[in-house]
Amino acid sequence: MAQLKPNIASLDPVWTMIRREAEEVARDEPLMASLVHAGVLYHASLERALSYRIAQKLASSDMSELILREIADEAYAAEVNLGAAARADIMAVYERDPACHRYIQPLLFFKGYQALQCYRIGHWLWTSGRQDMAYFVQMRTSEVFGVDIHPNARVGQGILIDHAHSIVIGETAVVGDNVSMLHSVTLGGTGKEDGDRHPKIGNGVLIGAGAAVLGNISIGNCSRVAAGSVVLETVPPCKTVAGVPARIVGDGGCAEPSKLMDQMVLKGQI
């Protein structure tokens, strides 16, 4: 009986597309051939490419690229969900960011995606009992990308952090699946008490640029937080909030605001 070869593209379509696009880049822009060969084509999987990219970005005089790459490789080997989340995050960027035209762009160029994958390695270290190394990854991610996510925070899959400048997510924050946020978003605490003190963001939530969500409050599934808002109270599901302090100004606007990325609040609502 004939043996059927597996269809590699169907097994990992995201990685297949990235490799195909890398070949196109090397062909069309020869000056970038060495970058895409080292960063993509040399590697057998997205996980290995991410280990290389993360180590390359976070390396410093304090911690060599080789050590960081070994840590990332260990994380991806130990926790298969890290690779699944990395693929879901690429799809989120490709589908929701109009500036993203190819699957390879987040891996090579978008600091929001790269910083999120660094956080995921730091979170794995934290939950594995390696808090000091997790803090190092957090520190370097903040220094390199301007994105400060505490390694104990819990962040779901399919996340878009667009532009990703000055993002802060605190220690006890929780971010659900399929969330989109823009630059200068803060998920912070209030006061100096220890314990559970940061926001819980539901699935499908859109958080506009410059918004701050403060305290141990919840943003319900499929809600919108308008740009520049300061949210101090829990928001029910499927609502839009805006203002300082934020108040409910309408419904969420669609079934899943994070995917539509519509940040417009109707005139007269605020």
Tab-separated table of C-alpha atoms in Angstrom:
chain	number	residue	atom	x	y	z
A	1	MET	CA	0.000	0.000	0.000
A	2	ALA	CA	1.401	3.418	-0.988
A	3	GLN	CA	2.580	5.658	1.837
A	4	LEU	CA	1.088	9.151	1.704
A	5	LYS	CA	3.398	12.037	2.514
A	6	PRO	CA	1.953	14.539	4.980
A	7	ASN	CA	0.853	17.892	3.648
A	8	ILE	CA	3.219	20.161	5.547
A	9	ALA	CA	1.275	23.320	4.713
A	10	SER	CA	-1.878	21.904	6.250
A	11	LEU	CA	0.026	20.872	9.388
A	12	ASP	CA	1.497	24.324	10.007
A	13	PRO	CA	0.107	26.845	7.510
A	14	VAL	CA	1.397	29.903	9.403
A	15	TRP	CA	5.004	28.734	9.348
A	16	THR	CA	4.663	27.612	5.717
A	17	MET	CA	3.495	31.097	4.718
A	18	ILE	CA	6.295	32.767	6.681
A	19	ARG	CA	8.926	30.646	4.941
A	20	ARG	CA	7.390	31.339	1.538
A	21	GLU	CA	7.402	35.064	2.214
A	22	ALA	CA	10.995	34.886	3.490
A	23	GLU	CA	12.048	33.368	0.174
A	24	GLU	CA	10.315	36.219	-1.640
A	25	VAL	CA	12.100	38.813	0.523
A	26	ALA	CA	15.480	37.211	-0.135
A	27	ARG	CA	14.758	37.225	-3.865
A	28	ASP	CA	13.331	40.748	-4.111
A	29	GLU	CA	15.605	42.519	-1.609
A	30	PRO	CA	19.059	40.874	-1.699
A	31	LEU	CA	20.393	43.156	1.028
A	32	MET	CA	17.983	41.459	3.455
A	33	ALA	CA	18.806	37.916	2.342
A	34	SER	CA	21.140	37.252	5.257
A	35	LEU	CA	18.532	38.522	7.752
A	36	VAL	CA	15.734	36.273	6.481
A	37	HIS	CA	18.035	33.268	6.141
A	38	ALA	CA	19.315	33.662	9.710
A	39	GLY	CA	15.929	34.618	11.152
A	40	VAL	CA	13.588	32.338	9.202
A	41	LEU	CA	14.884	29.990	6.522
A	42	TYR	CA	17.616	28.447	8.647
A	43	HIS	CA	15.059	27.205	11.193
A	44	ALA	CA	12.850	24.116	11.058
A	45	SER	CA	9.908	25.603	12.961
A	46	LEU	CA	8.362	28.867	14.107
A	47	GLU	CA	9.398	28.026	17.674
A	48	ARG	CA	13.073	27.781	16.700
A	49	ALA	CA	12.830	31.021	14.722
A	50	LEU	CA	11.252	32.759	17.703
A	51	SER	CA	13.961	31.470	20.048
A	52	TYR	CA	16.554	32.977	17.728
A	53	ARG	CA	14.725	36.298	17.381
A	54	ILE	CA	13.962	36.648	21.106
A	55	ALA	CA	17.555	35.879	22.091
A	56	GLN	CA	18.878	38.274	19.478
A	57	LYS	CA	16.704	41.099	20.784
A	58	LEU	CA	17.147	40.558	24.538
A	59	ALA	CA	20.859	39.750	24.639
A	60	SER	CA	23.066	42.161	26.563
A	61	SER	CA	26.372	42.279	28.394
A	62	ASP	CA	24.512	40.747	31.359
A	63	MET	CA	23.113	37.734	29.470
A	64	SER	CA	24.442	36.229	26.261
A	65	GLU	CA	22.360	35.449	23.183
A	66	LEU	CA	23.320	31.772	23.526
A	67	ILE	CA	21.942	31.477	27.070
A	68	LEU	CA	18.719	33.272	26.175
A	69	ARG	CA	18.237	31.074	23.131
A	70	GLU	CA	18.661	27.953	25.256
A	71	ILE	CA	16.045	29.285	27.694
A	72	ALA	CA	13.576	29.998	24.897
A	73	ASP	CA	14.169	26.596	23.291
A	74	GLU	CA	13.553	24.959	26.666
A	75	ALA	CA	10.306	26.898	27.118
A	76	TYR	CA	8.935	25.964	23.691
A	77	ALA	CA	9.879	22.324	24.189
A	78	ALA	CA	8.245	22.178	27.620
A	79	GLU	CA	5.055	24.099	26.872
A	80	VAL	CA	3.378	23.416	23.527
A	81	ASN	CA	0.817	26.171	24.145
A	82	LEU	CA	3.551	28.772	23.683
A	83	GLY	CA	3.823	27.854	20.024
A	84	ALA	CA	0.049	27.785	19.606
A	85	ALA	CA	-0.217	31.248	21.174
A	86	ALA	CA	2.556	32.583	18.930
A	87	ARG	CA	0.640	31.433	15.845
A	88	ALA	CA	-2.652	32.845	17.124
A	89	ASP	CA	-0.945	36.180	17.816
A	90	ILE	CA	0.472	36.309	14.268
A	91	MET	CA	-2.988	35.652	12.860
A	92	ALA	CA	-4.415	38.399	15.083
A	93	VAL	CA	-1.903	40.933	13.764
A	94	TYR	CA	-2.354	39.859	10.147
A	95	GLU	CA	-6.154	39.981	10.308
A	96	ARG	CA	-6.616	43.172	12.367
A	97	ASP	CA	-3.689	45.493	11.615
A	98	PRO	CA	-4.139	47.186	8.216
A	99	ALA	CA	-0.386	47.893	8.190
A	100	CYS	CA	0.377	44.156	8.221
A	101	HIS	CA	0.356	42.665	4.725
A	102	ARG	CA	2.412	39.518	5.271
A	103	TYR	CA	2.760	36.890	7.976
A	104	ILE	CA	6.509	37.477	8.198
A	105	GLN	CA	6.154	41.091	9.319
A	106	PRO	CA	5.270	40.474	12.994
A	107	LEU	CA	8.143	38.011	13.388
A	108	LEU	CA	10.762	40.329	11.895
A	109	PHE	CA	9.506	43.878	12.384
A	110	PHE	CA	6.589	44.410	14.791
A	111	LYS	CA	7.683	45.107	18.347
A	112	GLY	CA	4.225	44.483	19.794
A	113	TYR	CA	4.293	40.893	18.588
A	114	GLN	CA	7.920	40.358	19.553
A	115	ALA	CA	7.463	41.841	23.029
A	116	LEU	CA	4.422	39.639	23.614
A	117	GLN	CA	6.411	36.504	22.764
A	118	CYS	CA	9.157	37.648	25.145
A	119	TYR	CA	6.519	38.052	27.866
A	120	ARG	CA	5.299	34.505	27.175
A	121	ILE	CA	8.802	33.149	27.797
A	122	GLY	CA	9.007	35.212	30.985
A	123	HIS	CA	5.621	33.905	32.143
A	124	TRP	CA	6.764	30.329	31.560
A	125	LEU	CA	9.863	31.029	33.652
A	126	TRP	CA	7.715	32.556	36.405
A	127	THR	CA	5.305	29.640	36.577
A	128	SER	CA	8.275	27.248	36.536
A	129	GLY	CA	9.611	28.808	39.722
A	130	ARG	CA	12.387	30.801	38.030
A	131	GLN	CA	11.251	34.255	39.100
A	132	ASP	CA	14.623	35.963	38.958
A	133	MET	CA	15.187	34.965	35.328
A	134	ALA	CA	11.600	36.002	34.574
A	135	TYR	CA	12.320	39.445	36.009
A	136	PHE	CA	15.385	39.704	33.785
A	137	VAL	CA	13.297	38.920	30.701
A	138	GLN	CA	10.710	41.502	31.800
A	139	MET	CA	13.407	44.128	32.332
A	140	ARG	CA	15.037	43.563	28.953
A	141	THR	CA	11.680	43.456	27.153
A	142	SER	CA	10.801	46.816	28.688
A	143	GLU	CA	14.188	48.293	27.793
A	144	VAL	CA	14.188	47.006	24.209
A	145	PHE	CA	10.526	47.342	23.209
A	146	GLY	CA	8.982	49.832	25.651
A	147	VAL	CA	6.484	47.169	26.698
A	148	ASP	CA	6.342	46.306	30.412
A	149	ILE	CA	4.289	43.172	31.170
A	150	HIS	CA	4.807	41.576	34.562
A	151	PRO	CA	5.666	37.878	34.112
A	152	ASN	CA	2.953	36.853	36.569
A	153	ALA	CA	0.219	38.528	34.498
A	154	ARG	CA	-1.963	36.117	32.528
A	155	VAL	CA	-2.444	36.905	28.854
A	156	GLY	CA	-4.557	34.833	26.465
A	157	GLN	CA	-4.064	34.015	22.790
A	158	GLY	CA	-4.849	35.942	19.632
A	159	ILE	CA	-3.580	39.230	21.064
A	160	LEU	CA	-2.848	42.341	19.007
A	161	ILE	CA	-0.766	45.100	20.613
A	162	ASP	CA	-0.680	47.694	17.855
A	163	HIS	CA	2.315	50.078	17.798
A	164	ALA	CA	3.030	48.804	21.336
A	165	HIS	CA	4.690	51.898	22.748
A	166	SER	CA	4.413	52.421	26.531
A	167	ILE	CA	2.275	49.380	27.307
A	168	VAL	CA	2.050	48.513	31.029
A	169	ILE	CA	0.317	45.361	32.333
A	170	GLY	CA	0.545	44.729	36.068
A	171	GLU	CA	1.347	41.666	38.113
A	172	THR	CA	-2.186	40.376	38.797
A	173	ALA	CA	-3.781	41.518	35.537
A	174	VAL	CA	-5.620	39.009	33.359
A	175	VAL	CA	-6.157	39.509	29.623
A	176	GLY	CA	-8.530	37.165	27.811
A	177	ASP	CA	-8.359	35.759	24.293
A	178	ASN	CA	-8.673	37.820	21.111
A	179	VAL	CA	-8.019	41.160	22.803
A	180	SER	CA	-6.720	44.172	20.859
A	181	MET	CA	-5.029	47.170	22.429
A	182	LEU	CA	-3.202	50.165	21.051
A	183	HIS	CA	-0.225	52.135	22.317
A	184	SER	CA	0.070	53.680	25.782
A	185	VAL	CA	-2.466	51.349	27.399
A	186	THR	CA	-2.109	50.814	31.150
A	187	LEU	CA	-3.653	47.918	33.057
A	188	GLY	CA	-2.576	49.104	36.481
A	189	GLY	CA	-3.296	48.978	40.171
A	190	THR	CA	-4.236	51.646	42.679
A	191	GLY	CA	-2.558	52.246	46.009
A	192	LYS	CA	0.365	50.227	47.323
A	193	GLU	CA	-1.412	47.215	48.813
A	194	ASP	CA	-0.190	43.778	47.775
A	195	GLY	CA	-2.508	41.070	46.439
A	196	ASP	CA	-4.994	40.959	43.579
A	197	ARG	CA	-5.051	44.593	42.465
A	198	HIS	CA	-5.099	44.727	38.661
A	199	PRO	CA	-7.810	44.605	35.958
A	200	LYS	CA	-9.372	41.519	34.414
A	201	ILE	CA	-9.988	42.014	30.681
A	202	GLY	CA	-12.537	39.714	29.037
A	203	ASN	CA	-12.402	38.054	25.632
A	204	GLY	CA	-12.819	40.108	22.471
A	205	VAL	CA	-12.207	43.476	24.167
A	206	LEU	CA	-10.830	46.498	22.297
A	207	ILE	CA	-8.794	49.024	24.321
A	208	GLY	CA	-8.028	52.317	22.587
A	209	ALA	CA	-4.791	54.285	22.628
A	210	GLY	CA	-3.865	55.932	25.893
A	211	ALA	CA	-6.580	54.230	27.921
A	212	ALA	CA	-5.955	53.338	31.562
A	213	VAL	CA	-7.867	50.600	33.380
A	214	LEU	CA	-7.057	50.787	37.078
A	215	GLY	CA	-7.734	48.502	40.013
A	216	ASN	CA	-9.150	45.027	40.504
A	217	ILE	CA	-12.091	45.576	38.163
A	218	SER	CA	-13.435	43.680	35.155
A	219	ILE	CA	-13.998	44.677	31.548
A	220	GLY	CA	-16.713	42.374	30.249
A	221	ASN	CA	-16.384	40.261	27.125
A	222	CYS	CA	-16.641	42.108	23.790
A	223	SER	CA	-16.601	45.603	25.272
A	224	ARG	CA	-14.775	48.691	24.033
A	225	VAL	CA	-12.684	51.190	26.000
A	226	ALA	CA	-12.386	54.438	24.059
A	227	ALA	CA	-9.011	56.094	23.541
A	228	GLY	CA	-7.826	58.220	26.437
A	229	SER	CA	-10.387	56.865	28.890
A	230	VAL	CA	-9.690	56.187	32.558
A	231	VAL	CA	-11.736	53.201	33.735
A	232	LEU	CA	-12.192	52.888	37.495
A	233	GLU	CA	-15.290	50.687	37.706
A	234	THR	CA	-16.306	47.303	36.309
A	235	VAL	CA	-17.749	47.368	32.785
A	236	PRO	CA	-20.499	44.908	31.796
A	237	PRO	CA	-20.112	42.764	28.660
A	238	CYS	CA	-20.781	44.262	25.213
A	239	LYS	CA	-20.587	47.925	26.264
A	240	THR	CA	-18.584	50.948	25.150
A	241	VAL	CA	-17.087	53.198	27.825
A	242	ALA	CA	-15.455	56.577	27.327
A	243	GLY	CA	-14.307	59.599	29.302
A	244	VAL	CA	-12.422	60.526	32.464
A	245	PRO	CA	-13.633	58.843	34.524
A	246	ALA	CA	-15.139	56.469	31.985
A	247	ARG	CA	-18.860	55.849	31.800
A	248	ILE	CA	-21.008	53.639	29.596
A	249	VAL	CA	-21.892	55.503	26.403
A	250	GLY	CA	-23.418	52.684	24.369
A	251	ASP	CA	-23.202	49.066	23.302
A	252	GLY	CA	-20.057	47.359	22.076
A	253	GLY	CA	-20.930	48.087	18.464
A	254	CYS	CA	-20.436	44.567	17.119
A	255	ALA	CA	-20.122	40.933	18.193
A	256	GLU	CA	-16.354	41.158	18.806
A	257	PRO	CA	-14.934	44.708	18.807
A	258	SER	CA	-11.316	43.553	19.014
A	259	LYS	CA	-11.560	42.045	15.541
A	260	LEU	CA	-13.424	44.894	13.855
A	261	MET	CA	-11.057	47.492	15.413
A	262	ASP	CA	-13.683	50.248	15.151
A	263	GLN	CA	-12.740	52.854	17.772
A	264	MET	CA	-15.239	55.528	16.791
A	265	VAL	CA	-17.647	56.740	19.460
A	266	LEU	CA	-20.740	58.422	18.033
A	267	LYS	CA	-21.080	62.168	18.434
A	268	GLY	CA	-23.139	63.018	21.462
A	269	GLN	CA	-22.268	59.824	23.362
A	270	ILE	CA	-19.618	61.579	25.440
